[in-house]
mmCIF file of C-alpha atoms and ligand atoms in Angstrom:
data_model
loop_
_atom_site.group_PDB
_atom_site.id
_atom_site.type_symbol
_atom_site.label_atom_id
_atom_site.label_comp_id
_atom_site.label_asym_id
_atom_site.label_seq_id
_atom_site.Cartn_x
_atom_site.Cartn_y
_atom_site.Cartn_z
ATOM 1 C CA MET Z 3 95.316 115.875 111.125
ATOM 2 C CA SER Z 4 96.492 118.864 113.027
ATOM 3 C CA LEU Z 5 100.099 118.680 114.214
ATOM 4 C CA GLY Z 6 101.074 122.192 114.056
ATOM 5 C CA ILE Z 7 103.059 121.444 110.996
ATOM 6 C CA GLU Z 8 102.481 123.143 107.818
ATOM 7 C CA LEU Z 9 103.481 121.017 104.691
ATOM 8 C CA SER Z 10 104.124 122.561 101.197
ATOM 9 C CA VAL Z 11 102.357 121.007 98.081
ATOM 10 C CA GLU Z 12 105.797 119.361 97.189
ATOM 11 C CA GLN Z 13 106.022 117.970 100.618
ATOM 12 C CA LEU Z 14 102.212 116.626 100.325
ATOM 13 C CA GLU Z 15 103.242 115.142 96.879
ATOM 14 C CA LYS Z 16 106.086 113.357 98.582
ATOM 15 C CA PHE Z 17 103.772 111.750 101.100
ATOM 16 C CA GLU Z 18 101.563 110.556 98.209
ATOM 17 C CA VAL Z 19 104.228 108.947 96.365
ATOM 18 C CA TYR Z 20 105.499 107.300 99.622
ATOM 19 C CA LEU Z 21 101.870 106.108 100.214
ATOM 20 C CA ASN Z 22 101.617 104.534 96.743
ATOM 21 C CA GLU Z 23 105.118 102.935 96.760
ATOM 22 C CA LEU Z 24 104.622 101.446 100.086
ATOM 23 C CA THR Z 25 101.171 99.986 99.016
ATOM 24 C CA ARG Z 26 102.653 98.715 95.932
ATOM 25 C CA TRP Z 27 105.709 96.927 97.618
ATOM 26 C CA ASN Z 28 103.645 95.785 100.379
ATOM 27 C CA SER Z 29 101.572 93.499 98.114
ATOM 28 C CA GLN Z 30 104.697 91.639 97.542
ATOM 29 C CA PHE Z 31 106.939 91.903 100.605
ATOM 30 C CA ASN Z 32 104.562 92.554 103.569
ATOM 31 C CA LEU Z 33 106.195 95.762 104.904
ATOM 32 C CA THR Z 34 103.509 96.832 107.007
ATOM 33 C CA ALA Z 35 100.362 95.180 108.582
ATOM 34 C CA ILE Z 36 98.579 98.419 108.094
ATOM 35 C CA LYS Z 37 97.136 98.534 104.531
ATOM 36 C CA PRO Z 38 94.338 100.893 104.160
ATOM 37 C CA PRO Z 39 95.485 104.197 102.908
ATOM 38 C CA ASP Z 40 93.668 106.463 105.214
ATOM 39 C CA GLU Z 41 95.186 104.147 108.149
ATOM 40 C CA ILE Z 42 98.685 104.538 106.626
ATOM 41 C CA GLU Z 43 98.342 108.326 106.595
ATOM 42 C CA ILE Z 44 97.192 108.338 110.304
ATOM 43 C CA LYS Z 45 98.873 105.697 111.960
ATOM 44 C CA HIS Z 46 102.330 105.868 109.862
ATOM 45 C CA PHE Z 47 102.514 109.240 108.630
ATOM 46 C CA ALA Z 48 100.960 111.492 111.410
ATOM 47 C CA ASP Z 49 102.141 109.169 114.013
ATOM 48 C CA SER Z 50 105.815 109.757 112.996
ATOM 49 C CA LEU Z 51 105.212 113.540 112.756
ATOM 50 C CA THR Z 52 104.000 113.781 116.437
ATOM 51 C CA LEU Z 53 107.883 113.517 117.027
ATOM 52 C CA VAL Z 54 108.454 117.033 115.764
ATOM 53 C CA SER Z 55 107.338 118.708 119.050
ATOM 54 C CA GLY Z 56 110.136 116.457 120.781
ATOM 55 C CA PHE Z 57 112.641 117.978 118.191
ATOM 56 C CA ASP Z 58 111.639 121.580 119.449
ATOM 57 C CA SER Z 59 114.098 121.788 122.368
ATOM 58 C CA LEU Z 60 117.122 121.218 120.246
ATOM 59 C CA GLY Z 61 116.220 123.748 117.391
ATOM 60 C CA LEU Z 62 116.604 122.734 113.882
ATOM 61 C CA GLU Z 63 119.821 123.981 112.555
ATOM 62 C CA ASN Z 64 121.270 122.363 109.318
ATOM 63 C CA SER Z 65 123.890 120.104 111.145
ATOM 64 C CA ILE Z 66 121.353 118.103 113.031
ATOM 65 C CA ARG Z 67 121.931 114.310 112.681
ATOM 66 C CA VAL Z 68 119.116 112.060 113.356
ATOM 67 C CA ILE Z 69 119.035 108.206 113.410
ATOM 68 C CA ASP Z 70 115.879 105.978 113.423
ATOM 69 C CA ILE Z 71 116.739 102.600 114.975
ATOM 70 C CA GLY Z 72 114.694 99.729 113.591
ATOM 71 C CA THR Z 73 112.961 101.834 111.029
ATOM 72 C CA GLY Z 74 111.080 99.054 109.234
ATOM 73 C CA ALA Z 75 109.431 100.612 105.961
ATOM 74 C CA GLY Z 76 110.828 104.085 107.286
ATOM 75 C CA PHE Z 77 108.797 105.005 110.327
ATOM 76 C CA PRO Z 78 109.285 107.574 111.982
ATOM 77 C CA GLY Z 79 112.415 108.656 110.106
ATOM 78 C CA LEU Z 80 111.132 109.253 106.638
ATOM 79 C CA PRO Z 81 108.045 111.263 107.441
ATOM 80 C CA LEU Z 82 110.328 113.640 109.641
ATOM 81 C CA LYS Z 83 112.727 113.946 106.720
ATOM 82 C CA ILE Z 84 109.972 114.928 104.377
ATOM 83 C CA ALA Z 85 108.616 117.369 107.031
ATOM 84 C CA LEU Z 86 112.043 118.614 108.068
ATOM 85 C CA PRO Z 87 114.317 118.225 104.948
ATOM 86 C CA GLN Z 88 117.264 120.153 106.484
ATOM 87 C CA ILE Z 89 118.137 117.288 109.010
ATOM 88 C CA SER Z 90 120.511 114.498 107.932
ATOM 89 C CA LEU Z 91 119.109 111.145 108.543
ATOM 90 C CA ALA Z 92 120.219 107.632 109.119
ATOM 91 C CA LEU Z 93 117.848 104.725 108.832
ATOM 92 C CA LEU Z 94 119.071 101.582 110.575
ATOM 93 C CA GLU Z 95 117.270 98.362 109.992
ATOM 94 C CA SER Z 96 118.345 94.650 110.407
ATOM 95 C CA ASN Z 97 115.839 93.151 107.700
ATOM 96 C CA PHE Z 98 117.509 93.257 104.418
ATOM 97 C CA LYS Z 99 114.210 93.037 102.559
ATOM 98 C CA LYS Z 100 113.259 96.296 104.272
ATOM 99 C CA THR Z 101 116.463 98.053 103.365
ATOM 100 C CA GLY Z 102 115.723 97.369 99.675
ATOM 101 C CA PHE Z 103 112.441 99.351 100.001
ATOM 102 C CA LEU Z 104 114.206 102.036 101.929
ATOM 103 C CA ARG Z 105 116.787 102.367 99.135
ATOM 104 C CA HIS Z 106 114.023 102.465 96.541
ATOM 105 C CA ILE Z 107 111.845 105.227 98.379
ATOM 106 C CA VAL Z 108 114.745 107.292 99.338
ATOM 107 C CA LYS Z 109 115.840 107.714 95.609
ATOM 108 C CA ARG Z 110 112.232 107.768 94.320
ATOM 109 C CA LEU Z 111 111.481 110.756 96.681
ATOM 110 C CA GLY Z 112 114.701 112.455 95.771
ATOM 111 C CA LEU Z 113 115.702 112.977 99.487
ATOM 112 C CA GLU Z 114 119.243 114.175 99.957
ATOM 113 C CA ASN Z 115 121.564 113.369 103.061
ATOM 114 C CA VAL Z 116 119.917 109.978 103.939
ATOM 115 C CA THR Z 117 121.937 107.032 104.760
ATOM 116 C CA ILE Z 118 120.566 103.444 104.761
ATOM 117 C CA VAL Z 119 122.261 101.386 107.603
ATOM 118 C CA TYR Z 120 121.813 97.615 107.381
ATOM 119 C CA GLY Z 121 122.606 95.630 110.640
ATOM 120 C CA ARG Z 122 121.776 95.272 114.371
ATOM 121 C CA ALA Z 123 121.716 98.289 116.527
ATOM 122 C CA GLU Z 124 123.650 96.206 119.058
ATOM 123 C CA ALA Z 125 126.580 95.723 116.801
ATOM 124 C CA LEU Z 126 126.664 99.250 115.012
ATOM 125 C CA ALA Z 127 126.529 101.248 118.032
ATOM 126 C CA LEU Z 128 129.975 100.074 118.682
ATOM 127 C CA SER Z 129 131.431 101.469 115.580
ATOM 128 C CA PRO Z 130 133.000 104.943 115.980
ATOM 129 C CA ASP Z 131 130.950 106.293 112.822
ATOM 130 C CA TYR Z 132 127.926 106.037 114.856
ATOM 131 C CA ARG Z 133 128.590 105.853 118.506
ATOM 132 C CA GLU Z 134 127.472 109.015 120.346
ATOM 133 C CA SER Z 135 127.341 110.782 116.866
ATOM 134 C CA PHE Z 136 123.669 111.869 116.570
ATOM 135 C CA ASN Z 137 121.700 114.723 118.058
ATOM 136 C CA ILE Z 138 118.428 112.832 118.024
ATOM 137 C CA VAL Z 139 117.947 109.219 118.191
ATOM 138 C CA VAL Z 140 114.122 108.011 117.402
ATOM 139 C CA SER Z 141 112.646 104.545 117.355
ATOM 140 C CA ARG Z 142 109.098 103.355 117.048
ATOM 141 C CA ALA Z 143 107.596 99.886 117.796
ATOM 142 C CA VAL Z 144 110.855 98.084 118.306
ATOM 143 C CA ALA Z 145 110.963 97.253 122.063
ATOM 144 C CA SER Z 146 109.875 98.260 125.361
ATOM 145 C CA LEU Z 147 111.708 101.379 126.955
ATOM 146 C CA ASN Z 148 114.114 99.425 129.111
ATOM 147 C CA THR Z 149 115.509 97.408 125.993
ATOM 148 C CA LEU Z 150 115.125 100.326 123.599
ATOM 149 C CA ALA Z 151 117.050 102.547 125.807
ATOM 150 C CA GLU Z 152 120.087 99.950 125.425
ATOM 151 C CA LEU Z 153 119.542 100.070 121.604
ATOM 152 C CA CYS Z 154 119.240 103.676 121.264
ATOM 153 C CA LEU Z 155 121.212 105.666 123.915
ATOM 154 C CA PRO Z 156 124.758 104.520 122.650
ATOM 155 C CA PHE Z 157 124.011 106.472 119.520
ATOM 156 C CA CYS Z 158 123.043 109.573 121.026
ATOM 157 C CA ARG Z 159 125.470 112.550 121.715
ATOM 158 C CA ILE Z 160 125.829 114.010 125.278
ATOM 159 C CA GLY Z 161 122.909 116.618 125.342
ATOM 160 C CA GLY Z 162 121.187 114.997 122.586
ATOM 161 C CA LEU Z 163 117.817 113.407 122.774
ATOM 162 C CA PHE Z 164 116.279 109.819 122.427
ATOM 163 C CA ILE Z 165 112.671 110.122 121.375
ATOM 164 C CA ALA Z 166 110.169 107.282 121.262
ATOM 165 C CA PRO Z 167 106.388 107.428 120.384
ATOM 166 C CA LYS Z 168 104.456 105.131 122.732
ATOM 167 C CA LYS Z 169 100.775 104.338 123.337
ATOM 168 C CA GLY Z 170 98.737 102.865 126.078
ATOM 169 C CA GLU Z 171 99.570 103.105 129.828
ATOM 170 C CA ILE Z 172 103.278 104.375 129.997
ATOM 171 C CA SER Z 173 104.272 104.918 133.620
ATOM 172 C CA GLY Z 174 104.749 101.203 134.392
ATOM 173 C CA GLU Z 175 107.054 100.772 131.415
ATOM 174 C CA ILE Z 176 108.798 104.117 132.285
ATOM 175 C CA ALA Z 177 109.267 102.798 135.945
ATOM 176 C CA LEU Z 178 110.659 99.697 134.510
ATOM 177 C CA ALA Z 179 113.128 101.588 132.561
ATOM 178 C CA ALA Z 180 114.574 103.871 135.324
ATOM 179 C CA GLY Z 181 117.682 101.576 136.036
ATOM 180 C CA ALA Z 182 118.566 101.198 132.312
ATOM 181 C CA LEU Z 183 118.399 105.028 131.796
ATOM 182 C CA GLU Z 184 120.906 105.438 134.704
ATOM 183 C CA LYS Z 185 123.177 102.905 133.605
ATOM 184 C CA LEU Z 186 123.163 104.166 129.925
ATOM 185 C CA GLY Z 187 123.641 107.942 130.683
ATOM 186 C CA GLY Z 188 120.059 108.939 129.959
ATOM 187 C CA SER Z 189 117.496 111.032 132.176
ATOM 188 C CA LEU Z 190 113.680 111.337 131.518
ATOM 189 C CA ALA Z 191 113.091 115.071 130.282
ATOM 190 C CA SER Z 192 109.411 114.576 129.340
ATOM 191 C CA VAL Z 193 106.469 112.654 128.409
ATOM 192 C CA VAL Z 194 104.285 114.719 125.976
ATOM 193 C CA PRO Z 195 100.732 113.485 125.398
ATOM 194 C CA VAL Z 196 99.892 113.288 121.674
ATOM 195 C CA LYS Z 197 96.328 112.736 119.920
ATOM 196 C CA LEU Z 198 95.950 111.484 116.511
ATOM 197 C CA ALA Z 199 92.691 112.159 114.758
ATOM 198 C CA GLY Z 200 89.832 109.643 115.298
ATOM 199 C CA LEU Z 201 92.233 107.622 117.744
ATOM 200 C CA ASP Z 202 91.748 107.588 121.590
ATOM 201 C CA ASP Z 203 94.580 105.334 122.664
ATOM 202 C CA ASN Z 204 96.509 107.368 125.121
ATOM 203 C CA ARG Z 205 99.448 108.180 122.675
ATOM 204 C CA CYS Z 206 102.552 110.056 124.061
ATOM 205 C CA ILE Z 207 106.200 110.757 123.101
ATOM 206 C CA VAL Z 208 108.820 109.840 125.685
ATOM 207 C CA VAL Z 209 111.764 112.257 125.469
ATOM 208 C CA ILE Z 210 115.069 111.251 127.103
ATOM 209 C CA ARG Z 211 118.087 113.256 127.483
ATOM 210 C CA LYS Z 212 121.593 112.015 127.241
ATOM 211 C CA ILE Z 213 123.522 113.442 130.125
ATOM 212 C CA SER Z 214 126.681 111.396 130.457
ATOM 213 C CA PRO Z 215 128.478 108.886 128.330
ATOM 214 C CA THR Z 216 127.186 105.135 127.659
ATOM 215 C CA PRO Z 217 129.752 102.972 129.309
ATOM 216 C CA ALA Z 218 131.647 100.979 126.751
ATOM 217 C CA ARG Z 219 130.123 97.644 127.816
ATOM 218 C CA TYR Z 220 126.813 98.761 126.396
ATOM 219 C CA PRO Z 221 125.034 97.564 124.491
ATOM 220 C CA ARG Z 222 125.542 94.095 125.176
ATOM 221 C CA ARG Z 223 125.629 91.273 122.380
ATOM 222 C CA PRO Z 224 122.796 91.343 119.969
ATOM 223 C CA GLY Z 225 119.595 89.779 121.421
ATOM 224 C CA VAL Z 226 120.729 90.271 125.088
ATOM 225 C CA PRO Z 227 118.920 93.708 125.615
ATOM 226 C CA GLY Z 228 115.675 92.104 124.458
ATOM 227 C CA LYS Z 229 116.068 88.805 126.379
ATOM 228 C CA ASN Z 230 117.641 90.130 129.526
ATOM 229 C CA PRO Z 231 116.625 93.857 129.891
ATOM 230 C CA LEU Z 232 118.804 96.003 132.162
ATOM 231 C CA LYS Z 233 117.364 96.831 135.594
HETATM 232 N N1 LIG J 6 109.706 101.267 113.125
HETATM 233 C C1 LIG J 6 108.956 100.797 112.277
HETATM 234 C C2 LIG J 6 107.444 101.071 112.316
HETATM 235 O O1 LIG J 6 107.166 101.825 113.504
HETATM 236 O O2 LIG J 6 106.687 101.089 111.525
HETATM 237 C C3 LIG J 6 109.219 99.255 112.426
HETATM 238 C C4 LIG J 6 108.746 98.637 113.516
HETATM 239 S S1 LIG J 6 108.884 97.025 113.433
HETATM 240 C C5 LIG J 6 107.573 96.232 114.426
HETATM 241 C C6 LIG J 6 110.406 96.712 114.275
HETATM 242 C C7 LIG J 6 111.649 96.723 113.012
HETATM 243 O O3 LIG J 6 112.716 96.813 113.977
HETATM 244 C C8 LIG J 6 111.577 95.522 112.224
HETATM 245 O O4 LIG J 6 111.687 96.077 110.976
HETATM 246 C C9 LIG J 6 112.998 94.977 112.829
HETATM 247 O O5 LIG J 6 113.682 94.276 111.624
HETATM 248 C C10 LIG J 6 113.694 95.952 113.291
HETATM 249 N N2 LIG J 6 114.677 95.685 114.428
HETATM 250 C C11 LIG J 6 114.389 94.894 115.699
HETATM 251 N N3 LIG J 6 115.342 94.720 116.257
HETATM 252 C C12 LIG J 6 116.448 95.251 115.804
HETATM 253 C C13 LIG J 6 117.792 95.639 116.057
HETATM 254 N N4 LIG J 6 118.393 95.221 117.162
HETATM 255 N N5 LIG J 6 118.582 96.326 115.148
HETATM 256 C C14 LIG J 6 118.103 96.998 114.166
HETATM 257 N N6 LIG J 6 116.719 96.777 113.714
HETATM 258 C C15 LIG J 6 115.949 95.932 114.570
#
């Protein structure tokens, strides 16, 4: 893969351990539908790392705080942490079984400054520990952009970024999310096309800048952003 990221031997070894542990746990817990090792490398690891290009505009100083909403088995958050060890990372996940794997893999990889947060984004976004506390919010394969914006933007600091990898035709999804972005304090900054080796499926990363505070009434109750997306 060529993503403009240079990984050291130590970082590549961490990816190998991650691959092996994910495969081992997957046989018992069904953490991901993608099982062949070469597909895990491309569709999980490389796909997660495409987000690095969206981080560029904020710089990568030590204090940068990143949260991954609905991280599942750690995507895209953990590949980003392996590639950019200086970030401080929170992994938020509402499935307890998956948080068990996350605790295991973070320890096994010896990663520092990683917090695993169990619960629903709609509830945790109301906590002062998390609300408008992160420079960058990432989320992959959790919901369409209108719903996702309500789950993610409340966590983002003013001036920070919410970055989501997407594939397929994205312009309709972006148009549908325009009202939600405006209500939640977000503004579309860019849509960056990305290409993964051997895949021709119109991938991109959508970068949204937080330009004003999210009103206290958002996010709505758990489940509501998905059932009745903001317009
Ligand atoms: N982001 C991972 C990836 O790309 O492989 C996992 C994607 S999986 C399809 C969606 C994950 O989001 C699930 O693990 C689910 O439990 C979690 N999730 C869905 N809604 C959530 C919410 N409201 N708060 C926290 N986690 C949520």
